[in-house]
PDB file of C-alpha atoms in Angstrom:
ATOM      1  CA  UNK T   6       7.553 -59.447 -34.800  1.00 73.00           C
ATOM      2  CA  UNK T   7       5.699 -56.315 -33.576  1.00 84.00           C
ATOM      3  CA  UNK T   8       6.905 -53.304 -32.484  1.00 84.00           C
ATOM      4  CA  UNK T   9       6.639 -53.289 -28.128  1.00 85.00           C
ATOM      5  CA  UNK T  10       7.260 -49.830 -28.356  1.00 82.00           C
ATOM      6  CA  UNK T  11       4.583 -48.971 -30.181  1.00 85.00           C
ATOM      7  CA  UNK T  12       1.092 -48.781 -28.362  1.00 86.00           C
ATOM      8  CA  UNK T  13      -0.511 -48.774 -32.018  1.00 88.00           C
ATOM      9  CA  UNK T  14       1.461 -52.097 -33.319  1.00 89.00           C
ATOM     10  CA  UNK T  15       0.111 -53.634 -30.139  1.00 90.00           C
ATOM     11  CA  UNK T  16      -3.461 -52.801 -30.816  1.00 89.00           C
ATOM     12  CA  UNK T  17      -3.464 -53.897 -34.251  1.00 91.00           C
ATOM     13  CA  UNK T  18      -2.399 -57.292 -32.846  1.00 91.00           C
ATOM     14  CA  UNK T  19      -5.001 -57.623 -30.662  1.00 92.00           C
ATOM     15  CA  UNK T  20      -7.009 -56.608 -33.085  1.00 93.00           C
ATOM     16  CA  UNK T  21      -6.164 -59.293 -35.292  1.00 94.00           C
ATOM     17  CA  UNK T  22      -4.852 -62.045 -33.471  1.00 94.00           C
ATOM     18  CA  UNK T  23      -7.197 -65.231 -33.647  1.00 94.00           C
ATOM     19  CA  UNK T  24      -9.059 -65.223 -30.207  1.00 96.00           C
ATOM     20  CA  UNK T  25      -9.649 -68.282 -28.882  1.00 96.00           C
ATOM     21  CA  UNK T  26     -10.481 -70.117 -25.533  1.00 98.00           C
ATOM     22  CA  UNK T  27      -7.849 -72.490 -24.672  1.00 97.00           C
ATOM     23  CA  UNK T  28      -9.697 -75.571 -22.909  1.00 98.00           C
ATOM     24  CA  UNK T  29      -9.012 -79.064 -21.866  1.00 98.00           C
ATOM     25  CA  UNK T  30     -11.652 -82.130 -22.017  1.00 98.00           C
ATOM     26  CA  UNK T  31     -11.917 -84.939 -19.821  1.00 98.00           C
ATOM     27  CA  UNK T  32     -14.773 -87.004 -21.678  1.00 98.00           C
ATOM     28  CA  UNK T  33     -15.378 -90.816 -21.438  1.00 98.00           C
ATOM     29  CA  UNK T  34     -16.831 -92.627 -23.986  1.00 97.00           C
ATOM     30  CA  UNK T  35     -16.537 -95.251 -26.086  1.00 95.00           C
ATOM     31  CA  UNK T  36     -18.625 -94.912 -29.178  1.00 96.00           C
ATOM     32  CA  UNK T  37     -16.604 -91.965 -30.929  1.00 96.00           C
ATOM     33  CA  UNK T  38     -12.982 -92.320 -32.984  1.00 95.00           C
ATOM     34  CA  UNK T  39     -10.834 -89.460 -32.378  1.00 95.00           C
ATOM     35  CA  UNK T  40      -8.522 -90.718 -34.659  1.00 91.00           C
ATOM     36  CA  UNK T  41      -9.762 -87.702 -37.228  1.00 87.00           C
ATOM     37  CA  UNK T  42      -9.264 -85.366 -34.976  1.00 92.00           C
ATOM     38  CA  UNK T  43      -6.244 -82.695 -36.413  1.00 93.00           C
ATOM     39  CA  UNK T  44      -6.812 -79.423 -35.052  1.00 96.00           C
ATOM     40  CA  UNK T  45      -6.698 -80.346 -31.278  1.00 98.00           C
ATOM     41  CA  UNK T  46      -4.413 -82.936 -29.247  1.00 98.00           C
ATOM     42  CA  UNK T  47      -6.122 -86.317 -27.926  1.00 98.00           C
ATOM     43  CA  UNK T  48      -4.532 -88.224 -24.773  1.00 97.00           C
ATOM     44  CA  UNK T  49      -5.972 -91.629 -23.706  1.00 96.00           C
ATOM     45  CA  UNK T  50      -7.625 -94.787 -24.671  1.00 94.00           C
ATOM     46  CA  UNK T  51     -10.259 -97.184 -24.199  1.00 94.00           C
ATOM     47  CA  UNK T  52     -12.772 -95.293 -23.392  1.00 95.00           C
ATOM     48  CA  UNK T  53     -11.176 -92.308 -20.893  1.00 97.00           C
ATOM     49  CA  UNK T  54      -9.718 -89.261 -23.138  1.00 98.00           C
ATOM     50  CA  UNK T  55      -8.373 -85.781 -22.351  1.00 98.00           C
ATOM     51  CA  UNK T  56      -8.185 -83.568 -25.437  1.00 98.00           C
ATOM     52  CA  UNK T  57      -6.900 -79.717 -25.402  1.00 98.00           C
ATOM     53  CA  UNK T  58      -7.299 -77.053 -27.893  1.00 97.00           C
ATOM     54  CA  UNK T  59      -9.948 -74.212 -28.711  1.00 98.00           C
ATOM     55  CA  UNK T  60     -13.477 -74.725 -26.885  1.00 98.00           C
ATOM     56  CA  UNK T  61     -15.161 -73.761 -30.270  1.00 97.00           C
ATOM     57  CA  UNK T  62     -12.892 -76.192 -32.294  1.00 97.00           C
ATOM     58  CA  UNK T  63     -13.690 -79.133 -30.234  1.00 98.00           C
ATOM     59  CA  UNK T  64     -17.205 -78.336 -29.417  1.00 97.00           C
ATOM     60  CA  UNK T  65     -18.012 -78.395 -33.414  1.00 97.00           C
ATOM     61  CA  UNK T  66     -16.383 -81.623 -32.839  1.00 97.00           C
ATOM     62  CA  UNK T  67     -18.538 -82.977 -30.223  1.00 97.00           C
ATOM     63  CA  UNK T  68     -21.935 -81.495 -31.841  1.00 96.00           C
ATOM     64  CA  UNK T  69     -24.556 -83.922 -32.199  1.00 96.00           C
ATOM     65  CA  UNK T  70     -22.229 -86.808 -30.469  1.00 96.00           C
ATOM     66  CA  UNK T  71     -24.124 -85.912 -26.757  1.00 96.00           C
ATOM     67  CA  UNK T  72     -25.417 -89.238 -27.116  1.00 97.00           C
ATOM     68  CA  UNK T  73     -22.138 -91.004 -27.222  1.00 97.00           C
ATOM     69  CA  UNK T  74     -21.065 -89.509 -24.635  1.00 97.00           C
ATOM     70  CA  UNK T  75     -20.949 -91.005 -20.996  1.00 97.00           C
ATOM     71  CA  UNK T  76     -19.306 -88.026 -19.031  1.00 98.00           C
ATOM     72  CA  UNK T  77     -17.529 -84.754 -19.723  1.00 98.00           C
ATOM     73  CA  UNK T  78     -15.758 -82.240 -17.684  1.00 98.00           C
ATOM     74  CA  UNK T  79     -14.195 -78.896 -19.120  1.00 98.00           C
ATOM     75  CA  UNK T  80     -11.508 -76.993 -17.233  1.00 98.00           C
ATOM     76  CA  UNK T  81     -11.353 -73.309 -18.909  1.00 97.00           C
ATOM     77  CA  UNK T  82      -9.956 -69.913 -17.883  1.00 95.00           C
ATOM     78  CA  UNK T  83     -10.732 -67.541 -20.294  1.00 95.00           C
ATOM     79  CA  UNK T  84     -13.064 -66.986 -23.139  1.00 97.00           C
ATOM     80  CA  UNK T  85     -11.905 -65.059 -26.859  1.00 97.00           C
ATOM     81  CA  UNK T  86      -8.675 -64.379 -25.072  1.00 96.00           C
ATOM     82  CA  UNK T  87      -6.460 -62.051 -27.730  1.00 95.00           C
ATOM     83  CA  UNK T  88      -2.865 -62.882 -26.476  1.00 94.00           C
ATOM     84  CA  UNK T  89      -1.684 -66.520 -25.075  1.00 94.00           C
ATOM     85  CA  UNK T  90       0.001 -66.508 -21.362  1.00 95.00           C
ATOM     86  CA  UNK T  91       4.121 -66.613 -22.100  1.00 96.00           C
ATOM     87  CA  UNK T  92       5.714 -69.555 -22.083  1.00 96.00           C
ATOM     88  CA  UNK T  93       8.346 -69.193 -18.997  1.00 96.00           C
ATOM     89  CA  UNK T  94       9.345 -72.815 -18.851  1.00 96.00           C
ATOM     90  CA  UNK T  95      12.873 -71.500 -20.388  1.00 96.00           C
ATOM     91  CA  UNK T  96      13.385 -68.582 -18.184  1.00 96.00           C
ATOM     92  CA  UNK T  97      15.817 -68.740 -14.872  1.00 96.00           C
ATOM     93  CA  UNK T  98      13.540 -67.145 -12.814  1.00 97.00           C
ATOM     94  CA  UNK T  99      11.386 -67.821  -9.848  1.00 97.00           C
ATOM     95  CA  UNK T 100       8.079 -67.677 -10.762  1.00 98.00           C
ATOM     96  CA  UNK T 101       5.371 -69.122  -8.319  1.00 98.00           C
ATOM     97  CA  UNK T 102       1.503 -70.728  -8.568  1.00 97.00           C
ATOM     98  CA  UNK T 103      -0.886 -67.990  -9.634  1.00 97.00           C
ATOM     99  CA  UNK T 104       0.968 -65.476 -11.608  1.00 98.00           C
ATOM    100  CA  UNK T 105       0.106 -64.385 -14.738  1.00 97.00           C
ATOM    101  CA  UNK T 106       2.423 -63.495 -17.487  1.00 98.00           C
ATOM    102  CA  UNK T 107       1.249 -62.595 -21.126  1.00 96.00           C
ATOM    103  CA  UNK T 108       2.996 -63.294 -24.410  1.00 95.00           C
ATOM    104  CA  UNK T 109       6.144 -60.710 -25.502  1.00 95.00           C
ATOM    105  CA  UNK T 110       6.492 -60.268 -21.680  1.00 96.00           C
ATOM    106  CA  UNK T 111      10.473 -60.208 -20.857  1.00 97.00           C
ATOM    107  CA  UNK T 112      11.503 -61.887 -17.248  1.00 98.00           C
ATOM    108  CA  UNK T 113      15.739 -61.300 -16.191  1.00 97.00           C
ATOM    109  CA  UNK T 114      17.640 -63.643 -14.350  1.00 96.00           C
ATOM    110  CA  UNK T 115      16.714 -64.259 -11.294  1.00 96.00           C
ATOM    111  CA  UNK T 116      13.510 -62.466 -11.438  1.00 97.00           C
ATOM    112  CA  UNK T 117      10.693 -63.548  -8.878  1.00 98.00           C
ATOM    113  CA  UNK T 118       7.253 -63.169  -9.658  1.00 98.00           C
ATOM    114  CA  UNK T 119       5.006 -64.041  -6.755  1.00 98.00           C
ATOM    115  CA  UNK T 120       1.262 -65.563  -6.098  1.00 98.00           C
ATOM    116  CA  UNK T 121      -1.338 -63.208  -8.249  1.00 98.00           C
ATOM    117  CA  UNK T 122       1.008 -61.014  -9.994  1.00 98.00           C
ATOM    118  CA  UNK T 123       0.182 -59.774 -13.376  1.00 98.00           C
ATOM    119  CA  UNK T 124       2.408 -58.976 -15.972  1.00 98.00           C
ATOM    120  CA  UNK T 125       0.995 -57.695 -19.240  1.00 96.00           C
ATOM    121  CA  UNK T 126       2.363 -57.364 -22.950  1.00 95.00           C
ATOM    122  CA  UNK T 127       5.505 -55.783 -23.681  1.00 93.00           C
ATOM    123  CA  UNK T 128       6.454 -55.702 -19.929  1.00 96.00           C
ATOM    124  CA  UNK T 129      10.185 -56.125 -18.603  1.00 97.00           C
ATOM    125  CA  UNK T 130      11.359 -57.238 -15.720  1.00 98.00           C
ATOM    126  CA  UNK T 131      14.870 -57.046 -14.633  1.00 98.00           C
ATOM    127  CA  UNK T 132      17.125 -59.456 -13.526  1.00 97.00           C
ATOM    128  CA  UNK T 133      17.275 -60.063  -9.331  1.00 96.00           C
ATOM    129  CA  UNK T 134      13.618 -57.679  -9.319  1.00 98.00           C
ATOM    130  CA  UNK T 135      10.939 -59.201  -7.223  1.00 98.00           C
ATOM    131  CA  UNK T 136       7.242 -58.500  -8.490  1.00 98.00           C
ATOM    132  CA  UNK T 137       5.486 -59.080  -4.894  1.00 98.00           C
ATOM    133  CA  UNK T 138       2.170 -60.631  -4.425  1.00 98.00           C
ATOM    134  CA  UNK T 139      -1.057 -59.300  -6.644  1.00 98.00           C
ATOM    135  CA  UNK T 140       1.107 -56.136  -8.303  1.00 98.00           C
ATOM    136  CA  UNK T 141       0.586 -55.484 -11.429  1.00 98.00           C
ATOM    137  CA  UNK T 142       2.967 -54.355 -14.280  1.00 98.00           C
ATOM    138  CA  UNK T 143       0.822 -52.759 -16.912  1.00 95.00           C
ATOM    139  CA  UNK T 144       1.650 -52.934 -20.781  1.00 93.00           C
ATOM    140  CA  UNK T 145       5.262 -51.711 -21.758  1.00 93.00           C
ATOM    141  CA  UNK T 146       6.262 -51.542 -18.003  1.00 95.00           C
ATOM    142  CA  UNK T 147       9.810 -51.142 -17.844  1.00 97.00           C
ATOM    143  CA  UNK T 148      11.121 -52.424 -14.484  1.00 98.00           C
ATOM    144  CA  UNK T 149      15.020 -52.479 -14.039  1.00 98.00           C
ATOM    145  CA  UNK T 150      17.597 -54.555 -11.990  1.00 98.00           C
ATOM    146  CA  UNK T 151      17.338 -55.103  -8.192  1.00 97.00           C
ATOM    147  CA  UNK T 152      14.024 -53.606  -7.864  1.00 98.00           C
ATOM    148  CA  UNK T 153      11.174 -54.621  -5.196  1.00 98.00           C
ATOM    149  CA  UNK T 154       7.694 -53.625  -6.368  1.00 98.00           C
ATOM    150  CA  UNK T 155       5.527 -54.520  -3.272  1.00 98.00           C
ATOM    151  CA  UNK T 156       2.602 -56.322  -2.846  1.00 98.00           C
ATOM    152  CA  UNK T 157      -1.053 -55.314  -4.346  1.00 98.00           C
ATOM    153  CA  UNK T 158       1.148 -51.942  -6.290  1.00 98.00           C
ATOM    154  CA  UNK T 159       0.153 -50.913 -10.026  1.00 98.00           C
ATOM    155  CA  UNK T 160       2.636 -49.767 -12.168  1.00 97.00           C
ATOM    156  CA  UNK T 161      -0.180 -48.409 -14.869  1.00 94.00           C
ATOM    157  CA  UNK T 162       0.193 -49.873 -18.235  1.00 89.00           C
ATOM    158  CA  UNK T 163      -0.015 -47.284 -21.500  1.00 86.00           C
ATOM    159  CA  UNK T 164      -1.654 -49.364 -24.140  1.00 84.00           C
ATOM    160  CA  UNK T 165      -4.571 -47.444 -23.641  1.00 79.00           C
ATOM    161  CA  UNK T 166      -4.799 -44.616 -23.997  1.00 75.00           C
ATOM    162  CA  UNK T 167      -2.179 -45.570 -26.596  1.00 76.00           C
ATOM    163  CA  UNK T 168      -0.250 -41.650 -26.645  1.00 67.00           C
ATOM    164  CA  UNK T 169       0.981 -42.266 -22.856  1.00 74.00           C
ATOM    165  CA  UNK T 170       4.490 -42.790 -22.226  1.00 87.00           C
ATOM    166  CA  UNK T 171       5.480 -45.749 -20.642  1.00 91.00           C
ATOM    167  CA  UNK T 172       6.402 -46.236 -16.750  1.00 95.00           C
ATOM    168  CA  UNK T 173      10.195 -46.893 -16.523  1.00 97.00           C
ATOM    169  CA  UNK T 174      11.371 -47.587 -12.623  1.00 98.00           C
ATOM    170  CA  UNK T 175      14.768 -47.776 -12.691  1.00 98.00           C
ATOM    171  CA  UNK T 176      17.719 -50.246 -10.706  1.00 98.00           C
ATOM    172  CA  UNK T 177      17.185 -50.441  -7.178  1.00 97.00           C
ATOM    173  CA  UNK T 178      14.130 -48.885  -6.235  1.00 98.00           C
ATOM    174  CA  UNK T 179      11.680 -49.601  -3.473  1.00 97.00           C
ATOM    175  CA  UNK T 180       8.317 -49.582  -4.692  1.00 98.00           C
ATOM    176  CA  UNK T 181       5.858 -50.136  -1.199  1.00 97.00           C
ATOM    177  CA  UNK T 182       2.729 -51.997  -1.419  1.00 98.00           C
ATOM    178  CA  UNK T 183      -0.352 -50.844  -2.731  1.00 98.00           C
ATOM    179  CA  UNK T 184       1.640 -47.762  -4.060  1.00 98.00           C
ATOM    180  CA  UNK T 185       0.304 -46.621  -7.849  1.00 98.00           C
ATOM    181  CA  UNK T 186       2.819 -45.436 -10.182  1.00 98.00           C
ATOM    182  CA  UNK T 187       0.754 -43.560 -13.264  1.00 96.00           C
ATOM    183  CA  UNK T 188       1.370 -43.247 -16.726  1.00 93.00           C
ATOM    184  CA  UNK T 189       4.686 -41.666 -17.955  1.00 93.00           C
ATOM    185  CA  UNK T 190       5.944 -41.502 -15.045  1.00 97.00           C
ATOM    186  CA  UNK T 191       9.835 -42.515 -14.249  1.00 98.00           C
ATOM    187  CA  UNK T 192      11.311 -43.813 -10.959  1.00 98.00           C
ATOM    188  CA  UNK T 193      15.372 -43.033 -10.691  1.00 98.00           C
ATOM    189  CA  UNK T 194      17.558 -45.146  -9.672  1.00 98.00           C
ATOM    190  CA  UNK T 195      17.682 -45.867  -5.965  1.00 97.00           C
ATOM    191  CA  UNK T 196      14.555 -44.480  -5.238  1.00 98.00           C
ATOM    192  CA  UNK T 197      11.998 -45.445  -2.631  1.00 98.00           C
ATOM    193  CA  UNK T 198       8.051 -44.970  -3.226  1.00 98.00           C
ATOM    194  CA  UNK T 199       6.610 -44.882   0.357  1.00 97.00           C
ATOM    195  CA  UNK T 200       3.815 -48.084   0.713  1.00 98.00           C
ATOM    196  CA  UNK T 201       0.169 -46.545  -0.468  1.00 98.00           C
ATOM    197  CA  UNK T 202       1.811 -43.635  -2.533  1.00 98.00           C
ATOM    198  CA  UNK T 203       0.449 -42.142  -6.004  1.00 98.00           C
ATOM    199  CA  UNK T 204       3.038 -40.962  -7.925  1.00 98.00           C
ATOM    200  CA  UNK T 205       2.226 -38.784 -10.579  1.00 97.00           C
ATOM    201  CA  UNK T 206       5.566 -37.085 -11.484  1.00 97.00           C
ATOM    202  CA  UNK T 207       8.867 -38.069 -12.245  1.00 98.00           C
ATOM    203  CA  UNK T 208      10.922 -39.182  -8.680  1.00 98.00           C
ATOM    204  CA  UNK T 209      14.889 -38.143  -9.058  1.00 98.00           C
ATOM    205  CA  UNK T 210      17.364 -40.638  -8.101  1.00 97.00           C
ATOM    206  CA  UNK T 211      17.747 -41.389  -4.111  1.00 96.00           C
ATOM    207  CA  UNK T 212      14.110 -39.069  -3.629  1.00 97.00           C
ATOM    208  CA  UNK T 213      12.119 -40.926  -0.733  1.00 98.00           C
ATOM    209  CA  UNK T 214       8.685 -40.017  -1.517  1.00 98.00           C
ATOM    210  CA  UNK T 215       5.274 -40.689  -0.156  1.00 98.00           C
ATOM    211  CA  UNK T 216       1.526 -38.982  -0.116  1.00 98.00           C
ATOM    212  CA  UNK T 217      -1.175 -38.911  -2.894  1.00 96.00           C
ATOM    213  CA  UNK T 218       0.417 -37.288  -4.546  1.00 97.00           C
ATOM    214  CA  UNK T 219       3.332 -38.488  -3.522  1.00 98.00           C
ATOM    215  CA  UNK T 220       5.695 -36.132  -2.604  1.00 98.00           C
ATOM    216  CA  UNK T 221       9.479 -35.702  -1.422  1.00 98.00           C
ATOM    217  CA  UNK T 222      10.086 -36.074   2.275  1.00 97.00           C
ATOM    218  CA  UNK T 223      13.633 -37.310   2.802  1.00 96.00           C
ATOM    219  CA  UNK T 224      16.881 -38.163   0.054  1.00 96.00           C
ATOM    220  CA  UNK T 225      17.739 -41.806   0.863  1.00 92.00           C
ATOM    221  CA  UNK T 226      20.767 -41.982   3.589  1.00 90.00           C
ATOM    222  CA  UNK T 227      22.681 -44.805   4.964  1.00 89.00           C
ATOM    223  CA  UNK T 228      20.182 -45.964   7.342  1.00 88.00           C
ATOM    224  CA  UNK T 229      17.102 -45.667   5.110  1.00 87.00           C
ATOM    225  CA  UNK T 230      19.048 -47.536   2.341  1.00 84.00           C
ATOM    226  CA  UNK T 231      20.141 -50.346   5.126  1.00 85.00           C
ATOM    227  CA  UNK T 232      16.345 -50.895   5.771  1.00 83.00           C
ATOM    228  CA  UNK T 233      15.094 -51.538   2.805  1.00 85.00           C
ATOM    229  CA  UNK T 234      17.668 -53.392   1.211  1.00 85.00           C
ATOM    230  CA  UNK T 235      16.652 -56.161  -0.667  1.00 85.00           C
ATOM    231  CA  UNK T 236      17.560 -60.462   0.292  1.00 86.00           C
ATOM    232  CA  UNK T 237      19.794 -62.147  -2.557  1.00 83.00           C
ATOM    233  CA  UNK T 238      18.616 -65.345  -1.149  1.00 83.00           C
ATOM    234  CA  UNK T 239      14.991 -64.889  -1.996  1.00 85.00           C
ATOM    235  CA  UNK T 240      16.340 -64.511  -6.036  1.00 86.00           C
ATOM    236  CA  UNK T 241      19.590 -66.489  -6.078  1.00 83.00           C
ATOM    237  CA  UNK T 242      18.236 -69.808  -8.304  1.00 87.00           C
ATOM    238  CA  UNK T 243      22.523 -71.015  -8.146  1.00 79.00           C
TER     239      UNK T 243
END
């Protein structure tokens, strides 16, 4: 198990992991046996056959068979990719068509990750925090409990370069869309980063801030807090 602390470890996985390009076959014919075939999976008979694995794997398979073959399709997206996407099927979360979440990611309870969000490596996400459509939680993102992180915002990843310190945004923030949140930088808790904001320096708990750079304009009160306080029944899976 690597080290997801450790911008170096991750590298060095990359580096090494096998890359391959995950694909899956529709091909009808019915002059070649699959029954040989070991290193990828085969669905179907008589003639109509779907078979998943590694493009170059089954395409070594296939080579000098084009004659055999009455039609193929191939349904691919991504070529030499380094880390597989995570396997959430397990997680009690909401997570919806079009997100992407890579291996050694971790997703709390009650999480939602919307349409087009990316999480990377080593990310965490809270329980009850909503990722919002197309945001993007670089590698080693730390994201706490009850947080919103708003549509199309970056919270910069620090695998590269690999010396940066990782973003942290603690509970119960309010990250605005399209705000950018760079590299080292930590959110307190109960702190609200104005929509479009660049934060390059650490924001202390209950700072509203906004501007690029983002910068203080307000400590959160009772009316700021009542605005932008978040919907249990968008995360409540019970």
């Amino acid at each position: 198990m690597i080290n997801l602390n450790d911008a170096y470890e991750i590298a060095k996985y990359i580096k090494e992991s096998k890359k391959i390009t995950p694909v899956k076959v529709y091909i009808n014919t019915n002059l070649i046996s699959f029954k040989e075939a070991k290193e990828f999976k085969v669905f179907g008979s008589n003639g109509s056959y779907i078979l998943i694995g590694d493009y170059d794997t089954i395409n070594d398979f296939l080579k000098g068979k084009e004659n055999l073959i009455n039609d193929i399709y191939i349904e691919y997206d991504r070529r030499n990719s380094a880390i597989p996407i995570y396997n959430y099927l397990h997680e009690h979360a909401r997570i919806e068509p079009g997100a992407i979440i890579r291996d050694m990611a971790t997703i709390g309870k009650n999480a939602v990750i919307m349409m087009g969000a990316v999480i990377n490596i080593g990310a965490v996400i809270g329980d009850n925090s909503m990722i919002d459509m197309n945001a993007v939680i670089g590698a080693r993102g730390i994201i706490g409990k009850n947080v919103h992180v708003g549509a199309g915002a970056v919270i910069a990843g620090v695998l590269e370069p690999p010396s940066a310190s990782p973003v942290i945004i603690e509970d119960d923030v309010l990250i605005g869309a399209n705000a950018v949140i760079l590299e080292g930088v930590t959110v307190k808790k109960g702190a609200i980063v104005a929509a479009g904001s660049v934060v390059t320096h650490d924001v202390l708990e209950g700072e509203v801030v906004a501007g690029s750079p983002a910068k203080v304009i307000k400590i959160k009160d009772e009316k700021t807090a009542d605005k932008t306080k978040l919907m249990d029944g968008l995360r409540d899976l019970d």
